[in-house]
PDB file of C-alpha atoms in Angstrom:
ATOM      1  CA  GLN A 269       0.000   0.000   0.000  1.00 70.00           C
ATOM      2  CA  VAL A 270       1.232   3.454  -0.864  1.00 76.00           C
ATOM      3  CA  GLN A 271       1.780   5.803   2.039  1.00 85.00           C
ATOM      4  CA  LEU A 272       1.738   9.554   1.660  1.00 91.00           C
ATOM      5  CA  VAL A 273       4.014  11.285   4.148  1.00 92.00           C
ATOM      6  CA  GLU A 274       3.375  14.967   4.739  1.00 94.00           C
ATOM      7  CA  SER A 275       5.622  17.585   6.286  1.00 94.00           C
ATOM      8  CA  GLY A 276       5.836  21.348   6.744  1.00 96.00           C
ATOM      9  CA  GLY A 277       2.817  22.245   8.833  1.00 95.00           C
ATOM     10  CA  GLY A 278       2.998  24.477  11.873  1.00 97.00           C
ATOM     11  CA  TRP A 279       2.121  27.871  13.245  1.00 98.00           C
ATOM     12  CA  VAL A 280       2.533  31.127  11.353  1.00 98.00           C
ATOM     13  CA  GLN A 281       1.351  34.692  11.807  1.00 98.00           C
ATOM     14  CA  PRO A 282      -1.141  36.228   9.384  1.00 98.00           C
ATOM     15  CA  GLY A 283       0.613  37.317   6.215  1.00 98.00           C
ATOM     16  CA  GLY A 284       3.290  34.688   6.604  1.00 98.00           C
ATOM     17  CA  SER A 285       4.209  31.715   4.445  1.00 98.00           C
ATOM     18  CA  LEU A 286       4.513  27.966   4.832  1.00 98.00           C
ATOM     19  CA  ARG A 287       5.485  25.191   2.439  1.00 98.00           C
ATOM     20  CA  LEU A 288       3.894  21.778   2.699  1.00 98.00           C
ATOM     21  CA  SER A 289       5.433  18.686   1.137  1.00 97.00           C
ATOM     22  CA  CYS A 290       4.122  15.198   0.540  1.00 96.00           C
ATOM     23  CA  GLU A 291       6.035  12.158  -0.685  1.00 92.00           C
ATOM     24  CA  ALA A 292       4.677   8.808  -1.817  1.00 87.00           C
ATOM     25  CA  SER A 293       6.455   6.094   0.131  1.00 79.00           C
ATOM     26  CA  ARG A 294       7.164   3.677  -2.682  1.00 74.00           C
ATOM     27  CA  SER A 295       7.168   3.490  -6.390  1.00 68.00           C
ATOM     28  CA  VAL A 296       3.877   2.960  -8.117  1.00 71.00           C
ATOM     29  CA  PHE A 297       3.189   2.427 -11.767  1.00 77.00           C
ATOM     30  CA  SER A 298       2.180   6.070 -12.034  1.00 85.00           C
ATOM     31  CA  ILE A 299       0.487   8.869 -10.177  1.00 88.00           C
ATOM     32  CA  ILE A 300      -2.261  10.677 -12.027  1.00 92.00           C
ATOM     33  CA  ASN A 301      -3.435  13.626  -9.945  1.00 94.00           C
ATOM     34  CA  MET A 302      -1.924  14.934  -6.732  1.00 95.00           C
ATOM     35  CA  ALA A 303      -3.808  17.356  -4.579  1.00 97.00           C
ATOM     36  CA  TRP A 304      -4.111  19.103  -1.256  1.00 98.00           C
ATOM     37  CA  TYR A 305      -7.321  19.195   0.728  1.00 98.00           C
ATOM     38  CA  ARG A 306      -8.033  20.836   4.055  1.00 98.00           C
ATOM     39  CA  GLN A 307     -10.517  20.476   6.844  1.00 98.00           C
ATOM     40  CA  ALA A 308     -11.157  23.229   9.347  1.00 97.00           C
ATOM     41  CA  PRO A 309     -12.829  22.521  12.703  1.00 92.00           C
ATOM     42  CA  GLY A 310     -16.541  21.953  12.233  1.00 94.00           C
ATOM     43  CA  LYS A 311     -16.326  22.111   8.449  1.00 96.00           C
ATOM     44  CA  GLN A 312     -16.244  19.619   5.614  1.00 97.00           C
ATOM     45  CA  ARG A 313     -13.026  18.676   3.876  1.00 97.00           C
ATOM     46  CA  GLU A 314     -12.474  20.844   0.810  1.00 98.00           C
ATOM     47  CA  MET A 315     -10.140  20.768  -2.172  1.00 98.00           C
ATOM     48  CA  VAL A 316      -7.412  23.399  -2.006  1.00 98.00           C
ATOM     49  CA  ALA A 317      -5.357  22.682  -5.109  1.00 98.00           C
ATOM     50  CA  VAL A 318      -4.835  19.871  -7.598  1.00 98.00           C
ATOM     51  CA  ILE A 319      -2.117  19.194 -10.147  1.00 97.00           C
ATOM     52  CA  THR A 320      -2.244  16.653 -12.969  1.00 94.00           C
ATOM     53  CA  SER A 321       0.621  14.485 -14.162  1.00 90.00           C
ATOM     54  CA  GLY A 322       1.090  16.940 -17.011  1.00 91.00           C
ATOM     55  CA  GLY A 323       1.332  19.933 -14.697  1.00 93.00           C
ATOM     56  CA  GLY A 324      -2.138  21.367 -15.109  1.00 96.00           C
ATOM     57  CA  THR A 325      -3.392  23.045 -11.947  1.00 98.00           C
ATOM     58  CA  ASN A 326      -6.654  24.101 -10.387  1.00 98.00           C
ATOM     59  CA  TYR A 327      -7.210  26.055  -7.183  1.00 98.00           C
ATOM     60  CA  ALA A 328     -10.039  26.820  -4.835  1.00 98.00           C
ATOM     61  CA  ASP A 329     -11.207  30.412  -5.241  1.00 98.00           C
ATOM     62  CA  SER A 330     -10.244  31.141  -1.642  1.00 98.00           C
ATOM     63  CA  VAL A 331      -6.532  30.437  -2.269  1.00 98.00           C
ATOM     64  CA  GLN A 332      -6.168  31.496  -5.906  1.00 98.00           C
ATOM     65  CA  GLY A 333      -3.214  33.861  -6.242  1.00 97.00           C
ATOM     66  CA  ARG A 334      -1.815  33.003  -2.794  1.00 98.00           C
ATOM     67  CA  PHE A 335      -1.047  29.279  -2.977  1.00 98.00           C
ATOM     68  CA  ILE A 336       1.058  27.444  -5.542  1.00 98.00           C
ATOM     69  CA  ILE A 337       0.990  23.676  -6.058  1.00 98.00           C
ATOM     70  CA  SER A 338       3.896  21.889  -7.729  1.00 97.00           C
ATOM     71  CA  ARG A 339       5.082  18.329  -8.154  1.00 94.00           C
ATOM     72  CA  ASP A 340       8.179  16.324  -8.951  1.00 89.00           C
ATOM     73  CA  ASN A 341       7.120  13.188 -10.796  1.00 80.00           C
ATOM     74  CA  ALA A 342      10.515  11.505 -10.472  1.00 81.00           C
ATOM     75  CA  GLU A 343      10.534  12.022  -6.705  1.00 81.00           C
ATOM     76  CA  ARG A 344       6.814  11.226  -6.292  1.00 87.00           C
ATOM     77  CA  THR A 345       6.355  14.449  -4.348  1.00 92.00           C
ATOM     78  CA  VAL A 346       3.895  17.312  -4.305  1.00 96.00           C
ATOM     79  CA  HIS A 347       4.365  20.680  -2.632  1.00 97.00           C
ATOM     80  CA  LEU A 348       2.047  23.475  -1.593  1.00 98.00           C
ATOM     81  CA  GLN A 349       3.590  26.915  -1.200  1.00 98.00           C
ATOM     82  CA  MET A 350       1.218  28.976   0.909  1.00 98.00           C
ATOM     83  CA  ASN A 351       1.717  32.759   0.944  1.00 98.00           C
ATOM     84  CA  SER A 352      -0.200  35.630   2.497  1.00 98.00           C
ATOM     85  CA  LEU A 353      -1.763  33.248   4.956  1.00 98.00           C
ATOM     86  CA  LYS A 354      -4.975  34.229   6.704  1.00 98.00           C
ATOM     87  CA  PRO A 355      -6.550  32.963   9.928  1.00 97.00           C
ATOM     88  CA  GLU A 356      -9.250  31.296   7.834  1.00 97.00           C
ATOM     89  CA  ASP A 357      -6.545  29.101   6.278  1.00 98.00           C
ATOM     90  CA  THR A 358      -6.203  27.355   9.626  1.00 98.00           C
ATOM     91  CA  ALA A 359      -6.985  23.680   9.075  1.00 98.00           C
ATOM     92  CA  VAL A 360      -5.590  20.193   8.855  1.00 98.00           C
ATOM     93  CA  TYR A 361      -4.144  19.835   5.375  1.00 98.00           C
ATOM     94  CA  TYR A 362      -4.259  16.444   3.675  1.00 98.00           C
ATOM     95  CA  CYS A 363      -2.246  15.196   0.737  1.00 97.00           C
ATOM     96  CA  ASN A 364      -4.151  13.156  -1.841  1.00 96.00           C
ATOM     97  CA  ALA A 365      -2.906  11.128  -4.782  1.00 94.00           C
ATOM     98  CA  LEU A 366      -4.704   9.114  -7.443  1.00 93.00           C
ATOM     99  CA  VAL A 367      -2.263   6.275  -8.067  1.00 90.00           C
ATOM    100  CA  VAL A 368      -2.080   3.534 -10.664  1.00 88.00           C
ATOM    101  CA  ASN A 369      -0.732   0.279  -9.276  1.00 84.00           C
ATOM    102  CA  SER A 370       1.278  -2.360 -11.128  1.00 83.00           C
ATOM    103  CA  ASP A 371      -1.902  -4.282 -11.896  1.00 88.00           C
ATOM    104  CA  LEU A 372      -3.295  -1.057 -13.454  1.00 89.00           C
ATOM    105  CA  SER A 373      -5.888  -0.644 -10.727  1.00 90.00           C
ATOM    106  CA  THR A 374      -6.371   2.901  -9.470  1.00 91.00           C
ATOM    107  CA  LYS A 375      -6.858   4.089  -5.926  1.00 91.00           C
ATOM    108  CA  ALA A 376      -7.105   7.393  -4.117  1.00 93.00           C
ATOM    109  CA  GLU A 377      -4.590   7.545  -1.292  1.00 93.00           C
ATOM    110  CA  TRP A 378      -4.578  10.013   1.617  1.00 95.00           C
ATOM    111  CA  GLY A 379      -1.906  11.284   3.934  1.00 95.00           C
ATOM    112  CA  GLN A 380      -2.358  11.494   7.681  1.00 95.00           C
ATOM    113  CA  GLY A 381      -2.779  15.249   7.676  1.00 96.00           C
ATOM    114  CA  THR A 382      -0.654  18.128   8.913  1.00 97.00           C
ATOM    115  CA  LEU A 383      -1.964  21.013  11.000  1.00 97.00           C
ATOM    116  CA  VAL A 384      -1.554  24.575   9.809  1.00 98.00           C
ATOM    117  CA  THR A 385      -2.403  27.296  12.317  1.00 98.00           C
ATOM    118  CA  VAL A 386      -2.512  30.952  11.300  1.00 98.00           C
ATOM    119  CA  SER A 387      -2.874  33.314  14.225  1.00 97.00           C
ATOM    120  CA  SER A 388      -1.262  36.281  15.890  1.00 95.00           C
TER     121      SER A 388
END
């Protein structure tokens, strides 16, 4: 089973920046989409940003222009550069990957989540 290992969460003041990273633990046949989701207390999990294997990106309106998603296909990693952070960005951030296994089956994998807290 593929494991997604996240890093980079923490506390930051409003207006600050953080960079989240996520690495797939072992080689898979391929990874189609990689994405970041977040879940704030009392709210549903929401998509933050997604990047395809070809580099196409899509962002939630709330983070457009502030967050940048990128990936390294060779290293099986995805990053989320978060700038101009706001208190409403406070949430647990989850890495997500749609992987293709050696038997050509596909599965959505999730990381364990990393907490991002934006406060003064």
